[in-house]
PDB file of C-alpha atoms in Angstrom:
ATOM      1  CA  MET A 127      18.970 163.822 -57.227  1.00  0.00           C
ATOM      2  CA  LYS A 128      21.697 161.178 -57.113  1.00  0.00           C
ATOM      3  CA  ALA A 129      20.596 157.606 -57.041  1.00  0.00           C
ATOM      4  CA  VAL A 130      22.675 155.385 -54.768  1.00  0.00           C
ATOM      5  CA  LEU A 131      20.802 152.150 -55.336  1.00  0.00           C
ATOM      6  CA  ILE A 132      21.567 151.594 -59.021  1.00  0.00           C
ATOM      7  CA  ALA A 133      24.670 152.281 -60.986  1.00  0.00           C
ATOM      8  CA  LEU A 134      25.953 151.404 -64.480  1.00  0.00           C
ATOM      9  CA  LEU A 135      29.472 150.168 -64.903  1.00  0.00           C
ATOM     10  CA  LEU A 136      31.548 151.006 -67.913  1.00  0.00           C
ATOM     11  CA  CYS A 137      35.294 150.808 -68.726  1.00  0.00           C
ATOM     12  CA  TRP A 138      37.289 151.837 -71.849  1.00  0.00           C
ATOM     13  CA  ILE A 139      39.822 149.177 -72.744  1.00  0.00           C
ATOM     14  CA  PRO A 140      43.007 149.861 -74.791  1.00  0.00           C
ATOM     15  CA  VAL A 141      43.801 146.157 -75.432  1.00  0.00           C
ATOM     16  CA  ALA A 142      42.997 146.519 -79.097  1.00  0.00           C
ATOM     17  CA  PRO A 143      43.067 150.156 -80.257  1.00  0.00           C
ATOM     18  CA  VAL A 144      41.610 149.219 -83.598  1.00  0.00           C
ATOM     19  CA  TRP A 145      38.332 148.350 -81.807  1.00  0.00           C
ATOM     20  CA  CYS A 146      37.978 151.049 -79.205  1.00  0.00           C
ATOM     21  CA  GLN A 147      39.369 154.369 -78.061  1.00  0.00           C
ATOM     22  CA  GLY A 148      40.597 155.658 -74.670  1.00  0.00           C
ATOM     23  CA  THR A 149      43.048 154.243 -72.176  1.00  0.00           C
ATOM     24  CA  THR A 150      43.176 152.593 -68.788  1.00  0.00           C
ATOM     25  CA  GLN A 151      45.824 150.484 -66.960  1.00  0.00           C
ATOM     26  CA  ASP A 152      43.572 147.628 -66.029  1.00  0.00           C
ATOM     27  CA  PRO A 153      41.654 145.726 -68.730  1.00  0.00           C
ATOM     28  CA  TYR A 154      38.968 144.625 -66.265  1.00  0.00           C
ATOM     29  CA  ILE A 155      36.399 146.343 -64.190  1.00  0.00           C
ATOM     30  CA  THR A 156      36.499 144.885 -60.635  1.00  0.00           C
ATOM     31  CA  VAL A 157      33.207 144.986 -58.786  1.00  0.00           C
ATOM     32  CA  ASP A 158      33.447 145.454 -55.072  1.00  0.00           C
ATOM     33  CA  ARG A 159      30.112 144.997 -53.339  1.00  0.00           C
ATOM     34  CA  ASP A 160      31.284 147.208 -50.418  1.00  0.00           C
ATOM     35  CA  SER A 161      32.437 150.024 -52.598  1.00  0.00           C
ATOM     36  CA  GLU A 162      30.568 152.923 -54.329  1.00  0.00           C
ATOM     37  CA  ILE A 163      31.130 151.385 -57.776  1.00  0.00           C
ATOM     38  CA  SER A 164      28.638 148.660 -56.950  1.00  0.00           C
ATOM     39  CA  GLY A 165      26.079 151.257 -56.217  1.00  0.00           C
ATOM     40  CA  GLY A 166      24.964 149.695 -52.959  1.00  0.00           C
ATOM     41  CA  MET A 167      22.886 147.304 -55.037  1.00  0.00           C
ATOM     42  CA  GLU A 168      22.556 144.459 -52.620  1.00  0.00           C
ATOM     43  CA  TYR A 169      19.045 143.072 -52.450  1.00  0.00           C
ATOM     44  CA  VAL A 170      18.056 144.721 -55.769  1.00  0.00           C
ATOM     45  CA  ILE A 171      16.846 143.216 -58.959  1.00  0.00           C
ATOM     46  CA  THR A 172      16.481 144.850 -62.340  1.00  0.00           C
ATOM     47  CA  HIS A 173      13.225 144.446 -64.225  1.00  0.00           C
ATOM     48  CA  SER A 174      14.313 146.400 -67.330  1.00  0.00           C
ATOM     49  CA  PHE A 175      17.024 148.708 -68.501  1.00  0.00           C
ATOM     50  CA  ASP A 176      16.509 150.810 -71.569  1.00  0.00           C
ATOM     51  CA  ILE A 177      18.679 153.144 -73.581  1.00  0.00           C
ATOM     52  CA  VAL A 178      16.059 155.816 -74.543  1.00  0.00           C
ATOM     53  CA  GLY A 179      18.390 158.173 -76.451  1.00  0.00           C
ATOM     54  CA  VAL A 180      22.024 158.358 -77.653  1.00  0.00           C
ATOM     55  CA  ASN A 181      24.161 161.328 -78.539  1.00  0.00           C
ATOM     56  CA  TRP A 182      26.822 159.613 -80.541  1.00  0.00           C
ATOM     57  CA  GLU A 183      28.803 162.844 -81.148  1.00  0.00           C
ATOM     58  CA  LYS A 184      29.128 163.436 -77.404  1.00  0.00           C
ATOM     59  CA  GLY A 185      29.133 159.780 -76.457  1.00  0.00           C
ATOM     60  CA  LEU A 186      26.177 160.127 -74.071  1.00  0.00           C
ATOM     61  CA  VAL A 187      23.170 157.853 -73.444  1.00  0.00           C
ATOM     62  CA  ALA A 188      19.877 158.542 -71.736  1.00  0.00           C
ATOM     63  CA  THR A 189      18.865 155.632 -69.507  1.00  0.00           C
ATOM     64  CA  LYS A 190      15.746 154.367 -67.817  1.00  0.00           C
ATOM     65  CA  GLN A 191      15.919 151.609 -65.273  1.00  0.00           C
ATOM     66  CA  VAL A 192      13.067 149.856 -63.576  1.00  0.00           C
ATOM     67  CA  TYR A 193      14.242 148.070 -60.413  1.00  0.00           C
ATOM     68  CA  GLU A 194      12.895 146.521 -57.210  1.00  0.00           C
ATOM     69  CA  ILE A 195      14.310 145.758 -53.849  1.00  0.00           C
ATOM     70  CA  GLU A 196      14.142 142.077 -52.827  1.00  0.00           C
ATOM     71  CA  GLU A 197      12.895 140.593 -49.667  1.00  0.00           C
ATOM     72  CA  GLN A 198      15.442 140.529 -46.927  1.00  0.00           C
ATOM     73  CA  TYR A 199      15.717 137.996 -44.115  1.00  0.00           C
ATOM     74  CA  GLY A 200      16.838 138.224 -40.486  1.00  0.00           C
ATOM     75  CA  GLU A 201      19.180 135.881 -38.580  1.00  0.00           C
ATOM     76  CA  GLU A 202      16.331 133.447 -37.800  1.00  0.00           C
ATOM     77  CA  GLY A 203      15.069 133.352 -41.360  1.00  0.00           C
ATOM     78  CA  GLU A 204      12.243 135.732 -40.771  1.00  0.00           C
ATOM     79  CA  VAL A 205      11.362 138.347 -43.356  1.00  0.00           C
ATOM     80  CA  SER A 206      12.863 141.657 -42.254  1.00  0.00           C
ATOM     81  CA  VAL A 207      12.290 143.790 -45.345  1.00  0.00           C
ATOM     82  CA  THR A 208       9.645 143.355 -48.075  1.00  0.00           C
ATOM     83  CA  PRO A 209       8.945 145.653 -50.998  1.00  0.00           C
ATOM     84  CA  TYR A 210       6.114 148.109 -50.289  1.00  0.00           C
ATOM     85  CA  ASN A 211       3.460 149.210 -52.766  1.00  0.00           C
ATOM     86  CA  CYS A 212       3.713 152.988 -52.946  1.00  0.00           C
ATOM     87  CA  GLY A 213       0.909 153.237 -55.467  1.00  0.00           C
ATOM     88  CA  TYR A 214       2.988 155.137 -58.020  1.00  0.00           C
ATOM     89  CA  ALA A 215       1.041 156.381 -61.017  1.00  0.00           C
ATOM     90  CA  GLY A 216       1.620 154.221 -64.124  1.00  0.00           C
ATOM     91  CA  MET A 217       3.191 151.385 -62.164  1.00  0.00           C
ATOM     92  CA  GLU A 218       0.142 149.194 -61.832  1.00  0.00           C
ATOM     93  CA  LYS A 219       1.841 146.257 -63.568  1.00  0.00           C
ATOM     94  CA  GLN A 220       4.933 146.569 -61.367  1.00  0.00           C
ATOM     95  CA  PRO A 221       3.592 148.084 -58.133  1.00  0.00           C
ATOM     96  CA  LEU A 222       6.661 147.368 -56.074  1.00  0.00           C
ATOM     97  CA  ALA A 223       9.175 148.734 -58.501  1.00  0.00           C
ATOM     98  CA  GLY A 224      11.051 152.020 -58.791  1.00  0.00           C
ATOM     99  CA  VAL A 225      12.287 154.027 -61.709  1.00  0.00           C
ATOM    100  CA  ILE A 226      15.610 155.819 -62.184  1.00  0.00           C
ATOM    101  CA  LEU A 227      16.481 158.035 -65.190  1.00  0.00           C
ATOM    102  CA  GLY A 228      20.035 159.085 -65.986  1.00  0.00           C
ATOM    103  CA  VAL A 229      22.621 160.290 -68.497  1.00  0.00           C
ATOM    104  CA  TYR A 230      25.767 158.163 -68.820  1.00  0.00           C
ATOM    105  CA  ASP A 231      29.003 159.356 -70.407  1.00  0.00           C
ATOM    106  CA  LEU A 232      30.484 156.615 -72.540  1.00  0.00           C
ATOM    107  CA  ASN A 233      33.789 158.459 -72.794  1.00  0.00           C
ATOM    108  CA  ALA A 234      34.241 159.136 -69.109  1.00  0.00           C
ATOM    109  CA  GLY A 235      32.668 155.918 -67.945  1.00  0.00           C
ATOM    110  CA  ALA A 236      30.411 157.531 -65.382  1.00  0.00           C
ATOM    111  CA  PHE A 237      26.976 158.967 -64.833  1.00  0.00           C
ATOM    112  CA  LEU A 238      26.716 162.691 -65.401  1.00  0.00           C
ATOM    113  CA  GLU A 239      23.531 162.645 -63.355  1.00  0.00           C
ATOM    114  CA  THR A 240      20.729 160.297 -62.123  1.00  0.00           C
ATOM    115  CA  PHE A 241      17.173 161.040 -61.046  1.00  0.00           C
ATOM    116  CA  THR A 242      15.003 158.799 -58.945  1.00  0.00           C
ATOM    117  CA  VAL A 243      11.551 159.277 -60.191  1.00  0.00           C
ATOM    118  CA  TYR A 244       9.997 156.463 -58.184  1.00  0.00           C
ATOM    119  CA  ALA A 245      11.912 154.724 -55.340  1.00  0.00           C
ATOM    120  CA  SER A 246      11.429 151.030 -54.561  1.00  0.00           C
ATOM    121  CA  VAL A 247      11.272 150.907 -50.768  1.00  0.00           C
ATOM    122  CA  GLY A 248      10.417 148.731 -47.807  1.00  0.00           C
ATOM    123  CA  GLU A 249       8.064 151.047 -45.938  1.00  0.00           C
ATOM    124  CA  ALA A 250       5.466 153.668 -46.534  1.00  0.00           C
ATOM    125  CA  SER A 251       7.494 156.531 -45.061  1.00  0.00           C
ATOM    126  CA  ALA A 252      10.165 156.070 -47.676  1.00  0.00           C
ATOM    127  CA  CYS A 253       7.885 156.429 -50.674  1.00  0.00           C
ATOM    128  CA  LEU A 254       8.370 159.518 -52.781  1.00  0.00           C
ATOM    129  CA  SER A 255       5.378 161.871 -52.967  1.00  0.00           C
ATOM    130  CA  HIS A 256       3.649 162.773 -56.234  1.00  0.00           C
ATOM    131  CA  THR A 257       5.190 166.199 -56.059  1.00  0.00           C
ATOM    132  CA  GLU A 258       8.691 164.837 -55.596  1.00  0.00           C
ATOM    133  CA  SER A 259       8.280 162.344 -58.421  1.00  0.00           C
ATOM    134  CA  VAL A 260       7.017 165.014 -60.882  1.00  0.00           C
ATOM    135  CA  ALA A 261       9.903 167.344 -59.898  1.00  0.00           C
ATOM    136  CA  SER A 262      12.408 164.625 -60.482  1.00  0.00           C
ATOM    137  CA  LEU A 263      10.874 163.606 -63.844  1.00  0.00           C
ATOM    138  CA  GLU A 264      10.881 167.206 -65.083  1.00  0.00           C
ATOM    139  CA  ALA A 265      14.452 167.659 -63.945  1.00  0.00           C
ATOM    140  CA  ALA A 266      15.453 164.486 -65.746  1.00  0.00           C
ATOM    141  CA  LYS A 267      13.738 165.614 -69.019  1.00  0.00           C
ATOM    142  CA  ALA A 268      15.358 169.022 -68.843  1.00  0.00           C
ATOM    143  CA  TYR A 269      18.767 167.470 -68.233  1.00  0.00           C
ATOM    144  CA  TRP A 270      18.362 165.057 -71.170  1.00  0.00           C
ATOM    145  CA  THR A 271      17.608 168.081 -73.373  1.00  0.00           C
ATOM    146  CA  SER A 272      20.607 169.955 -72.164  1.00  0.00           C
ATOM    147  CA  GLN A 273      22.851 167.046 -72.952  1.00  0.00           C
ATOM    148  CA  GLY A 274      21.392 166.409 -76.412  1.00  0.00           C
ATOM    149  CA  VAL A 275      19.753 163.099 -75.673  1.00  0.00           C
ATOM    150  CA  GLY A 276      16.211 164.311 -74.841  1.00  0.00           C
ATOM    151  CA  ASN A 277      15.040 164.600 -78.462  1.00  0.00           C
ATOM    152  CA  ALA A 278      17.040 161.677 -79.837  1.00  0.00           C
ATOM    153  CA  ALA A 279      15.041 158.761 -81.206  1.00  0.00           C
ATOM    154  CA  LYS A 280      15.042 155.612 -79.057  1.00  0.00           C
ATOM    155  CA  PRO A 281      17.661 153.391 -80.643  1.00  0.00           C
ATOM    156  CA  THR A 282      17.046 149.870 -81.927  1.00  0.00           C
ATOM    157  CA  VAL A 283      18.482 147.190 -79.791  1.00  0.00           C
ATOM    158  CA  LEU A 284      19.603 144.086 -81.634  1.00  0.00           C
ATOM    159  CA  ALA A 285      20.210 140.628 -80.151  1.00  0.00           C
ATOM    160  CA  VAL A 286      23.910 139.944 -79.820  1.00  0.00           C
ATOM    161  CA  LYS A 287      23.674 136.853 -82.058  1.00  0.00           C
ATOM    162  CA  GLU A 288      21.889 138.793 -84.752  1.00  0.00           C
ATOM    163  CA  PHE A 289      24.475 141.644 -84.685  1.00  0.00           C
ATOM    164  CA  ALA A 290      27.399 139.173 -84.729  1.00  0.00           C
ATOM    165  CA  ALA A 291      25.867 137.419 -87.745  1.00  0.00           C
ATOM    166  CA  GLN A 292      25.561 140.699 -89.545  1.00  0.00           C
ATOM    167  CA  HIS A 293      29.183 141.563 -88.871  1.00  0.00           C
ATOM    168  CA  PRO A 294      31.258 138.333 -89.094  1.00  0.00           C
ATOM    169  CA  GLN A 295      34.427 140.286 -89.679  1.00  0.00           C
ATOM    170  CA  LEU A 296      34.326 141.420 -86.056  1.00  0.00           C
ATOM    171  CA  GLN A 297      34.754 137.818 -84.745  1.00  0.00           C
ATOM    172  CA  LEU A 298      32.624 138.895 -81.810  1.00  0.00           C
ATOM    173  CA  GLU A 299      32.710 136.378 -78.875  1.00  0.00           C
ATOM    174  CA  LEU A 300      31.400 136.506 -75.315  1.00  0.00           C
ATOM    175  CA  LYS A 301      33.083 134.357 -72.736  1.00  0.00           C
ATOM    176  CA  ASN A 302      32.070 133.752 -69.101  1.00  0.00           C
ATOM    177  CA  TYR A 303      34.168 131.636 -66.688  1.00  0.00           C
ATOM    178  CA  ASP A 304      35.621 131.356 -63.202  1.00  0.00           C
ATOM    179  CA  VAL A 305      39.332 131.432 -62.191  1.00  0.00           C
ATOM    180  CA  PRO A 306      40.985 131.211 -58.710  1.00  0.00           C
ATOM    181  CA  VAL A 307      41.910 134.447 -57.031  1.00  0.00           C
ATOM    182  CA  ASP A 308      45.019 132.832 -55.529  1.00  0.00           C
ATOM    183  CA  GLU A 309      46.591 129.363 -55.154  1.00  0.00           C
ATOM    184  CA  ASN A 310      44.214 128.349 -52.356  1.00  0.00           C
ATOM    185  CA  ASP A 311      41.257 128.409 -54.796  1.00  0.00           C
ATOM    186  CA  PHE A 312      38.965 129.481 -51.947  1.00  0.00           C
ATOM    187  CA  TYR A 313      37.951 132.685 -53.622  1.00  0.00           C
ATOM    188  CA  ARG A 314      37.264 132.867 -57.319  1.00  0.00           C
ATOM    189  CA  TRP A 315      36.765 135.503 -59.892  1.00  0.00           C
ATOM    190  CA  GLY A 316      33.542 135.361 -61.997  1.00  0.00           C
ATOM    191  CA  ILE A 317      34.744 136.877 -65.240  1.00  0.00           C
ATOM    192  CA  SER A 318      32.956 137.987 -68.377  1.00  0.00           C
ATOM    193  CA  GLU A 319      34.893 139.065 -71.492  1.00  0.00           C
ATOM    194  CA  VAL A 320      34.131 140.541 -74.900  1.00  0.00           C
ATOM    195  CA  TRP A 321      36.419 139.352 -77.598  1.00  0.00           C
ATOM    196  CA  MET A 322      36.919 140.796 -81.044  1.00  0.00           C
ATOM    197  CA  GLY A 323      39.468 139.755 -83.662  1.00  0.00           C
ATOM    198  CA  GLY A 324      40.974 137.267 -81.223  1.00  0.00           C
ATOM    199  CA  GLU A 325      41.582 139.886 -78.533  1.00  0.00           C
ATOM    200  CA  VAL A 326      39.958 140.800 -75.185  1.00  0.00           C
ATOM    201  CA  VAL A 327      38.456 144.293 -75.591  1.00  0.00           C
ATOM    202  CA  TYR A 328      36.378 144.421 -72.418  1.00  0.00           C
ATOM    203  CA  GLY A 329      36.203 142.503 -69.134  1.00  0.00           C
ATOM    204  CA  ILE A 330      34.268 142.635 -65.936  1.00  0.00           C
ATOM    205  CA  ARG A 331      34.981 140.507 -62.832  1.00  0.00           C
ATOM    206  CA  GLU A 332      33.482 139.965 -59.402  1.00  0.00           C
ATOM    207  CA  GLN A 333      34.849 137.852 -56.556  1.00  0.00           C
ATOM    208  CA  HIS A 334      32.751 135.058 -55.029  1.00  0.00           C
ATOM    209  CA  THR A 335      33.182 132.012 -52.827  1.00  0.00           C
ATOM    210  CA  PRO A 336      31.917 128.728 -54.307  1.00  0.00           C
ATOM    211  CA  SER A 337      32.370 126.860 -50.924  1.00  0.00           C
ATOM    212  CA  ALA A 338      29.882 129.317 -49.493  1.00  0.00           C
ATOM    213  CA  LEU A 339      27.492 128.659 -52.406  1.00  0.00           C
ATOM    214  CA  THR A 340      27.997 132.141 -53.928  1.00  0.00           C
ATOM    215  CA  GLY A 341      28.243 132.805 -57.608  1.00  0.00           C
ATOM    216  CA  VAL A 342      28.135 135.373 -60.370  1.00  0.00           C
ATOM    217  CA  GLU A 343      26.096 135.312 -63.582  1.00  0.00           C
ATOM    218  CA  TYR A 344      26.540 137.521 -66.604  1.00  0.00           C
ATOM    219  CA  THR A 345      24.156 138.019 -69.471  1.00  0.00           C
ATOM    220  CA  TYR A 346      24.551 140.159 -72.663  1.00  0.00           C
ATOM    221  CA  TYR A 347      21.124 140.972 -73.941  1.00  0.00           C
ATOM    222  CA  GLY A 348      21.581 143.587 -76.670  1.00  0.00           C
ATOM    223  CA  VAL A 349      23.640 145.736 -79.005  1.00  0.00           C
ATOM    224  CA  VAL A 350      23.097 149.401 -79.941  1.00  0.00           C
ATOM    225  CA  SER A 351      24.923 150.525 -83.110  1.00  0.00           C
ATOM    226  CA  GLN A 352      25.144 153.412 -85.564  1.00  0.00           C
ATOM    227  CA  GLY A 353      27.602 153.641 -88.409  1.00  0.00           C
ATOM    228  CA  ASP A 354      30.902 152.048 -87.374  1.00  0.00           C
ATOM    229  CA  GLY A 355      30.229 152.420 -83.627  1.00  0.00           C
ATOM    230  CA  PHE A 356      28.404 150.044 -81.263  1.00  0.00           C
ATOM    231  CA  PHE A 357      28.154 149.046 -77.644  1.00  0.00           C
ATOM    232  CA  LEU A 358      26.722 146.044 -75.755  1.00  0.00           C
ATOM    233  CA  LEU A 359      24.123 145.963 -72.940  1.00  0.00           C
ATOM    234  CA  GLY A 360      24.667 143.404 -70.193  1.00  0.00           C
ATOM    235  CA  LYS A 361      23.447 142.390 -66.802  1.00  0.00           C
ATOM    236  CA  SER A 362      25.326 140.949 -63.818  1.00  0.00           C
ATOM    237  CA  ARG A 363      23.874 139.073 -60.889  1.00  0.00           C
ATOM    238  CA  TYR A 364      25.683 138.045 -57.681  1.00  0.00           C
ATOM    239  CA  PHE A 365      23.827 135.499 -55.466  1.00  0.00           C
ATOM    240  CA  ASN A 366      24.329 133.504 -52.276  1.00  0.00           C
ATOM    241  CA  LEU A 367      22.431 130.289 -51.902  1.00  0.00           C
ATOM    242  CA  TRP A 368      22.969 130.227 -48.114  1.00  0.00           C
ATOM    243  CA  GLU A 369      20.866 133.370 -47.826  1.00  0.00           C
ATOM    244  CA  PRO A 370      17.526 133.126 -49.673  1.00  0.00           C
ATOM    245  CA  GLY A 371      16.737 136.430 -51.425  1.00  0.00           C
ATOM    246  CA  TYR A 372      20.293 137.676 -51.103  1.00  0.00           C
ATOM    247  CA  SER A 373      21.583 139.048 -54.401  1.00  0.00           C
ATOM    248  CA  HIS A 374      22.433 142.199 -56.201  1.00  0.00           C
ATOM    249  CA  GLU A 375      21.808 142.730 -59.824  1.00  0.00           C
ATOM    250  CA  TYR A 376      22.706 145.590 -62.109  1.00  0.00           C
ATOM    251  CA  PRO A 377      22.980 146.455 -65.793  1.00  0.00           C
ATOM    252  CA  PHE A 378      26.263 147.495 -67.399  1.00  0.00           C
ATOM    253  CA  VAL A 379      27.285 149.000 -70.747  1.00  0.00           C
ATOM    254  CA  THR A 380      30.471 148.217 -72.535  1.00  0.00           C
ATOM    255  CA  PRO A 381      32.602 150.871 -74.249  1.00  0.00           C
ATOM    256  CA  VAL A 382      31.704 152.036 -77.742  1.00  0.00           C
ATOM    257  CA  PHE A 383      33.732 149.836 -80.045  1.00  0.00           C
ATOM    258  CA  LYS A 384      34.686 150.795 -83.604  1.00  0.00           C
ATOM    259  CA  HIS A 385      34.674 148.495 -86.625  1.00  0.00           C
TER     260      HIS A 385
END
């Protein structure tokens, strides 16, 4: 079952071959909220995103994401959509949330497959039945096993500062900033970059309009490593202060870097 609400973003950057492998012509991922790459994630927040297994040999990760749709408002400011409590088993602490499991290919930069176990929805008719949820869960587990991530131990996630302190030779830096899209400075890029050894090795950017009170926030919250390979976990949020409740938020994974 393909999930269209949530998607991970990953790019493999050839800026500094000593740090990473693979090639692409553009050193930045560009997020377009109207395109499939953004996963249709408007009005969605992420409660948690976990890497539950890694197959380093194949470059695959098993993922679990807990997400929730946000309230949406009509033209007159009235609430038009609000999260509905589907009563999913085991979700008592987050009764409005949904769960998506997946396998992400770090080499290809794409999901191999995703499975919506619980869907966060705005009305009762859209809730998944117990039978549907169980079938999706079993399918996800079987797929994890087939891809060699089902029996892998859940990896340890280190704080970025802790990892950087343990590996000072990497000169790991994270930089977030805005730049104009053109000379008019009406539209701007919200940019986040990963630097190592004085070079940009990964970048993600999203367009916004400060005059319309829109903005982009990036947060890196963890590092997963083994041997000489590691990747970072991050989260991006686009917001519009003119429209209360309007945002989209998604996790993303950097390439696997070598050191």
